[in-house]
CSV table of C-alpha atoms in Angstrom, one decimal:
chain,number,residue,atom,x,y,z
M,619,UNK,CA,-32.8,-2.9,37.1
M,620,UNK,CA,-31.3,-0.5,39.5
M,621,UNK,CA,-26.9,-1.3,38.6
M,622,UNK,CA,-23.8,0.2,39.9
M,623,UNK,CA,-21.0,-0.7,38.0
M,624,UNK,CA,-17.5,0.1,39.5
M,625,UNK,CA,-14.4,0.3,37.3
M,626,UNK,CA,-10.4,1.8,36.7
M,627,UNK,CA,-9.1,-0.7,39.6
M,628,UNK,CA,-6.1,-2.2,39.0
M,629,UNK,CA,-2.1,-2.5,40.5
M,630,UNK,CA,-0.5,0.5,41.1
M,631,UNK,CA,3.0,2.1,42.1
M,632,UNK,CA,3.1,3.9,45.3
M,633,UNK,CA,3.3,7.7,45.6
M,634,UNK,CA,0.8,7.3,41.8
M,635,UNK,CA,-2.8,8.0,40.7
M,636,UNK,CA,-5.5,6.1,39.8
M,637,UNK,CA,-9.0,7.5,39.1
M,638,UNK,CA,-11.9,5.3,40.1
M,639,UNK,CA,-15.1,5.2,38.1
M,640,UNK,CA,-18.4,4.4,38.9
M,641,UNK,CA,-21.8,4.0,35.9
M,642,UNK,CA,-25.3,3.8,37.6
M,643,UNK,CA,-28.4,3.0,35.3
M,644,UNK,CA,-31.9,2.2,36.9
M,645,UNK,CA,-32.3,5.4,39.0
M,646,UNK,CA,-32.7,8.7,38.8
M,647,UNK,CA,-28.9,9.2,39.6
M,648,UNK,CA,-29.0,13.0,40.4
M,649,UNK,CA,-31.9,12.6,43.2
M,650,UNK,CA,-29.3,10.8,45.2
M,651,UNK,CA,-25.9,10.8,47.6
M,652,UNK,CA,-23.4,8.7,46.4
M,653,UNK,CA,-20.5,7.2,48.3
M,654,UNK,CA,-17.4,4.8,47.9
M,655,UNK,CA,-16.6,2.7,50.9
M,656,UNK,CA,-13.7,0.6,50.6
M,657,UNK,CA,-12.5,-3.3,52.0
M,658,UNK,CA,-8.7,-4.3,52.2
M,659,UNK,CA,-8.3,-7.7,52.5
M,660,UNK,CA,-9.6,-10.0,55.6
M,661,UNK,CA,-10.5,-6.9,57.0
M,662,UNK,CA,-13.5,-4.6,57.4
M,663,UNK,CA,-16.0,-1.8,55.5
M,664,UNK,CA,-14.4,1.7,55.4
M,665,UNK,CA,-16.3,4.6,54.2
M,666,UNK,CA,-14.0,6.6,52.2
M,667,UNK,CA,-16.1,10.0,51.3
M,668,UNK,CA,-19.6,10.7,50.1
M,669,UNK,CA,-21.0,13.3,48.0
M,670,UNK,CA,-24.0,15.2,47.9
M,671,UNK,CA,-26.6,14.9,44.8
M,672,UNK,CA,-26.0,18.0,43.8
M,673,UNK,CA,-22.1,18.0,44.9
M,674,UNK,CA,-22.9,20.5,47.1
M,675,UNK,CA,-21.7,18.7,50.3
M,676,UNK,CA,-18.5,16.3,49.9
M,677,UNK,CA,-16.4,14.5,52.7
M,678,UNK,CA,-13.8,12.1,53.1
M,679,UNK,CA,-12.8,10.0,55.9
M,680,UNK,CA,-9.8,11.1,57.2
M,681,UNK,CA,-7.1,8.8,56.3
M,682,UNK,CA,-8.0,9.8,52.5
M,683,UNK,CA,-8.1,13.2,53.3
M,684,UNK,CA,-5.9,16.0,50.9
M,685,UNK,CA,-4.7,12.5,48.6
M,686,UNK,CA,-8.7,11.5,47.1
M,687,UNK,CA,-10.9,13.3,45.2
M,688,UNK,CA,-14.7,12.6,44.9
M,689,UNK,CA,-16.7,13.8,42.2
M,690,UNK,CA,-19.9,13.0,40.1
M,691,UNK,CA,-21.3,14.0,36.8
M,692,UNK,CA,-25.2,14.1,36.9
M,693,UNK,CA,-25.5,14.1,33.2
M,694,UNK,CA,-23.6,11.2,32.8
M,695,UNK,CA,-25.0,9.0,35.6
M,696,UNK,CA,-21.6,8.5,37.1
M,697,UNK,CA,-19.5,9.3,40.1
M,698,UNK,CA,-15.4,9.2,40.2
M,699,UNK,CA,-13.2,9.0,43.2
M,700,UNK,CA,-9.6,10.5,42.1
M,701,UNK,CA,-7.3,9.1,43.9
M,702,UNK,CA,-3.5,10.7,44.2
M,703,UNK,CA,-0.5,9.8,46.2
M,704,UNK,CA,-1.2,6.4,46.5
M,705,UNK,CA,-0.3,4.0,49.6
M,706,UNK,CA,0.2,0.5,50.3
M,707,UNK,CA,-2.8,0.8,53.0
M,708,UNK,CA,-5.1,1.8,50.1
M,709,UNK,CA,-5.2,-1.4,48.6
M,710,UNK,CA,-8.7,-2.7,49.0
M,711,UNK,CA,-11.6,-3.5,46.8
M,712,UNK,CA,-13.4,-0.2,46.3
M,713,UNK,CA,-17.0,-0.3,46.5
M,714,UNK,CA,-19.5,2.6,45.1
M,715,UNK,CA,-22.9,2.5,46.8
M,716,UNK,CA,-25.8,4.8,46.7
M,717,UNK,CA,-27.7,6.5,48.9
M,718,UNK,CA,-31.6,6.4,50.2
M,719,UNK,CA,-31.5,10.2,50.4
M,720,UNK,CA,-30.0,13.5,48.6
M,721,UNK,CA,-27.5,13.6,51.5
M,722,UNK,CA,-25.1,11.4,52.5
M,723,UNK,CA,-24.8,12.2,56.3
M,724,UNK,CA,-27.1,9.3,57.3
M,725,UNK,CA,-25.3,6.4,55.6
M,726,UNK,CA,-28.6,4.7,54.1
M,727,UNK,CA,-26.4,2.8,51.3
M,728,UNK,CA,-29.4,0.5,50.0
M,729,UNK,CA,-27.3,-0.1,46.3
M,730,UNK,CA,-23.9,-1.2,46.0
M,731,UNK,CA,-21.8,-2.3,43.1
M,732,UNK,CA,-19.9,-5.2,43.1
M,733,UNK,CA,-16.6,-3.5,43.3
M,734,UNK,CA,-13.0,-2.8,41.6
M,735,UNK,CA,-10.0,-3.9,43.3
M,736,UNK,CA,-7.0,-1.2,43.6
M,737,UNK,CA,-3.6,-3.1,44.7
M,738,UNK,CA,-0.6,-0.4,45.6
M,739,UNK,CA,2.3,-2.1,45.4
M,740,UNK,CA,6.3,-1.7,43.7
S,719,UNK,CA,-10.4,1.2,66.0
S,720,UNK,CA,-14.0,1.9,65.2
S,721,UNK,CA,-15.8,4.4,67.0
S,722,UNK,CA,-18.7,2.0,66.9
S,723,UNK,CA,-17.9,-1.3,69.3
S,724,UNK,CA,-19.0,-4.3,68.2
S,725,UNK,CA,-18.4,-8.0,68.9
S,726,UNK,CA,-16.5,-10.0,66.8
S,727,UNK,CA,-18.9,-12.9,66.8
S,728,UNK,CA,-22.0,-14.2,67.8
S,729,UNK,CA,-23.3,-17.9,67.4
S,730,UNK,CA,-26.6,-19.7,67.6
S,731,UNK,CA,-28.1,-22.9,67.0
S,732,UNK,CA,-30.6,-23.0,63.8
S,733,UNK,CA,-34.3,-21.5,65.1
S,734,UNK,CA,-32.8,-19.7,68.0
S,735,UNK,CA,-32.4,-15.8,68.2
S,736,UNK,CA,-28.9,-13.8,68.4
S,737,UNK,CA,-28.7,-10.2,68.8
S,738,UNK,CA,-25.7,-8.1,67.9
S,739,UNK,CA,-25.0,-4.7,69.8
S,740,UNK,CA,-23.4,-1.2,68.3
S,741,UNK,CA,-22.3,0.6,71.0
S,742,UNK,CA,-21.1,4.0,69.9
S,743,UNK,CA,-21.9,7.5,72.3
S,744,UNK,CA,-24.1,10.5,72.4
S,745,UNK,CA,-22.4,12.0,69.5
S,746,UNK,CA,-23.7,9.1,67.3
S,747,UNK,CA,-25.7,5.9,68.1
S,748,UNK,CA,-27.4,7.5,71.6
S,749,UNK,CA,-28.2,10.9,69.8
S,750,UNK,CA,-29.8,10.0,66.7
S,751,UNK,CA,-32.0,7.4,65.0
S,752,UNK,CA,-30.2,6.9,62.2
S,753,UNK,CA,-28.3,3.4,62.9
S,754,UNK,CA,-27.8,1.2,60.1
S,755,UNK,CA,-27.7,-2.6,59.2
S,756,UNK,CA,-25.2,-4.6,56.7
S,757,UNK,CA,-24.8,-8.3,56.2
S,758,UNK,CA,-21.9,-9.1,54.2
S,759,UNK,CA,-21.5,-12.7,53.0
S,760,UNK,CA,-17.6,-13.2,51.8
S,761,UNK,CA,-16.7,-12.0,48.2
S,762,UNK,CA,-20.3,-9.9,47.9
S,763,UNK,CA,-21.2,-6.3,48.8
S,764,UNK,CA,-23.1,-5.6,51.7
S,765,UNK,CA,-26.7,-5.5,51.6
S,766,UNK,CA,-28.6,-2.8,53.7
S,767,UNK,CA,-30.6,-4.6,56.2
S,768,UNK,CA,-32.1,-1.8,58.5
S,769,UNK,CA,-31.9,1.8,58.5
S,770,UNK,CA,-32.9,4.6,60.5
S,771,UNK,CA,-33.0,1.9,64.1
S,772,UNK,CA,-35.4,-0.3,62.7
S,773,UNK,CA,-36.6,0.3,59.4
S,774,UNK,CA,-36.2,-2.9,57.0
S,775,UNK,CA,-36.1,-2.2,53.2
S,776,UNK,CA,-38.4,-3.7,51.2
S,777,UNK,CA,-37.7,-7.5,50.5
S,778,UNK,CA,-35.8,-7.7,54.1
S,779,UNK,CA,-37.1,-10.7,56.1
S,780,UNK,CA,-38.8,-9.6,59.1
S,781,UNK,CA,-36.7,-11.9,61.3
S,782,UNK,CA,-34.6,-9.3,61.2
S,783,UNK,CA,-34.8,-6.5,63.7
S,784,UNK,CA,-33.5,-3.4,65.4
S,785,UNK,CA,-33.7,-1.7,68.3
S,786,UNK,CA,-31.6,1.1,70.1
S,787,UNK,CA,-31.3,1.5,74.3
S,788,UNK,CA,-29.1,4.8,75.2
S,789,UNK,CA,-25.6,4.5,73.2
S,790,UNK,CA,-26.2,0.9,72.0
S,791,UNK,CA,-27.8,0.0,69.4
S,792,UNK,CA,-28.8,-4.2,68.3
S,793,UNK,CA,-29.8,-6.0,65.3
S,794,UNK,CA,-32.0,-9.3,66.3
S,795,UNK,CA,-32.0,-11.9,64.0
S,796,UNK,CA,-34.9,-14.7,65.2
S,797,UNK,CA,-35.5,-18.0,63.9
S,798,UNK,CA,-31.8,-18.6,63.1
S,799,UNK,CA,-31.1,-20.3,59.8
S,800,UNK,CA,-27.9,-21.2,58.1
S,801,UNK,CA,-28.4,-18.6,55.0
S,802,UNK,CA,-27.7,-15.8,57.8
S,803,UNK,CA,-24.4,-16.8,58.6
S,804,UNK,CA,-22.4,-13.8,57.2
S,805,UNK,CA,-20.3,-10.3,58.6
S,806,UNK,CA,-22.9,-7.7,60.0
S,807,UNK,CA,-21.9,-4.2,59.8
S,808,UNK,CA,-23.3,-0.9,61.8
S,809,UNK,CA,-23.3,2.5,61.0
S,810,UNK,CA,-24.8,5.6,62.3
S,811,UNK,CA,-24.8,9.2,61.6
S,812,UNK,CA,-22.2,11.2,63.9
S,813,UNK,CA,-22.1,15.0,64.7
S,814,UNK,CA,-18.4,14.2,66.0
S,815,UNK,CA,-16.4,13.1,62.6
S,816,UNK,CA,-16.3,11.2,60.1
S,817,UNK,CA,-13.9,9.1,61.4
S,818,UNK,CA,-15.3,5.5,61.4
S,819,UNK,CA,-19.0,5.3,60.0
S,820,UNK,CA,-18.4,1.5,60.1
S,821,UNK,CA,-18.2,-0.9,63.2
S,822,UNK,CA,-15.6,-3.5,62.7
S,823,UNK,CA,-18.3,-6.0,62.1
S,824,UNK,CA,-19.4,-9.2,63.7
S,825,UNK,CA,-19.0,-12.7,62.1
S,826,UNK,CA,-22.6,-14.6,62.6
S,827,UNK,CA,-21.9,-18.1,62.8
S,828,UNK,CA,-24.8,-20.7,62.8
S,829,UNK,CA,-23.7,-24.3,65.0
């Protein structure tokens, strides 16, 4: 069964770190883009970054931008996001999907985990 | 704000078709075919329900469809029934930014 399996969510201080993990099983992981797209509360999908199979290629949306960290270990089956300087606007549920190709430019997510939930608050 | 426009809501009757539009610009929707499909029902993830304009994955119902015109692109769901009452999500591949991949969704709701 193809799985994502999110994980490390939980409530943070602002201006802190939290590092996001994400296990996939049922694939072969390293033929494929990865992404994390995020959902604060009530509101809508954000894609956050996406990284290449190979990491070769990595983005981030911009509001993440010099503060997250995306990264993925091929040999493990598992993709991070690292997320620094924390704010109260990053609280959502973080969601890691996969890709339909190698490259994540197209935004073919056809797997998604069910999600962790990150809540920034004092 | 989303670079991609949609409405916040559509509605139909059960058995009736509703289409929802993406409407994004040459730099994204009008200049490639590679728009995408979500339906979101609350508390789950989204599930990919078209890709590349009008591609359904395997295991998609084919009342669902897509099409693109110019800078808009729609998602026509025929034969209404209550199980598609949910968010549904755009996306499309820009050369612009990566500002936005998402629409801001439109809530389907079935009368």
């Amino acid at each position: 069964e193809v799985q994502l399996v999110e994980s490390g969510g939980g409530l943070v201080q602002p201006g802190r770190s939290l590092r996001l993990s994400c296990a996939a099983s049922g694939f072969t992981f390293d033929d494929y883009a990865m992404h994390w797209v995020r959902q604060s509360p009530g509101k809508g999908l954000e894609w956050v970054s996406g990284i290449s199979w190979n990491s070769g290629t990595i983005d981030y949306a911009d509001s993440v931008k010099g503060r997250f960290t995306i990264s993925r270990d091929n040999a493990k089956n598992s993709l991070y996001l690292q997320m620094n300087s924390l704010r109260g606007e990053d609280t959502a549920l973080y969601y890691c999907a996969k890709d339909m190709e190698g490259t994540f430019h197209y935004y073919h997510m056809d797997v998604w985990g069910k999600g962790t939930t990150v809540t920034v608050s004092s | 704000q989303s670079a991609l426009t949609q409405p916040a809501s559509v509605s139909g009757s059960p058995g009736q078709s509703i289409t929802i539009s993406c409407t994004g610009t040459s730099s994204d929707v009008g200049g490639f075919n590679y728009v995408s499909w979500y339906q979101q029902y609350p508390g789950k993830a989204p599930k990919l329900m078209i890709y590349d304009v009008s591609i359904r994955p395997s295991g998609v119902s084919n009342r669902f469809s897509g099409s693109k015109s110019g800078n808009t692109a729609s998602l026509t769901i025929s034969g209404l029934q209550a199980e598609d009452e949910a968010d549904y999500y755009c996306s499309s591949y820009t050369s612009s930014s990566t500002l936005d991949v998402f629409g801001a969704g439109t809530k389907v709701t079935v009368l």
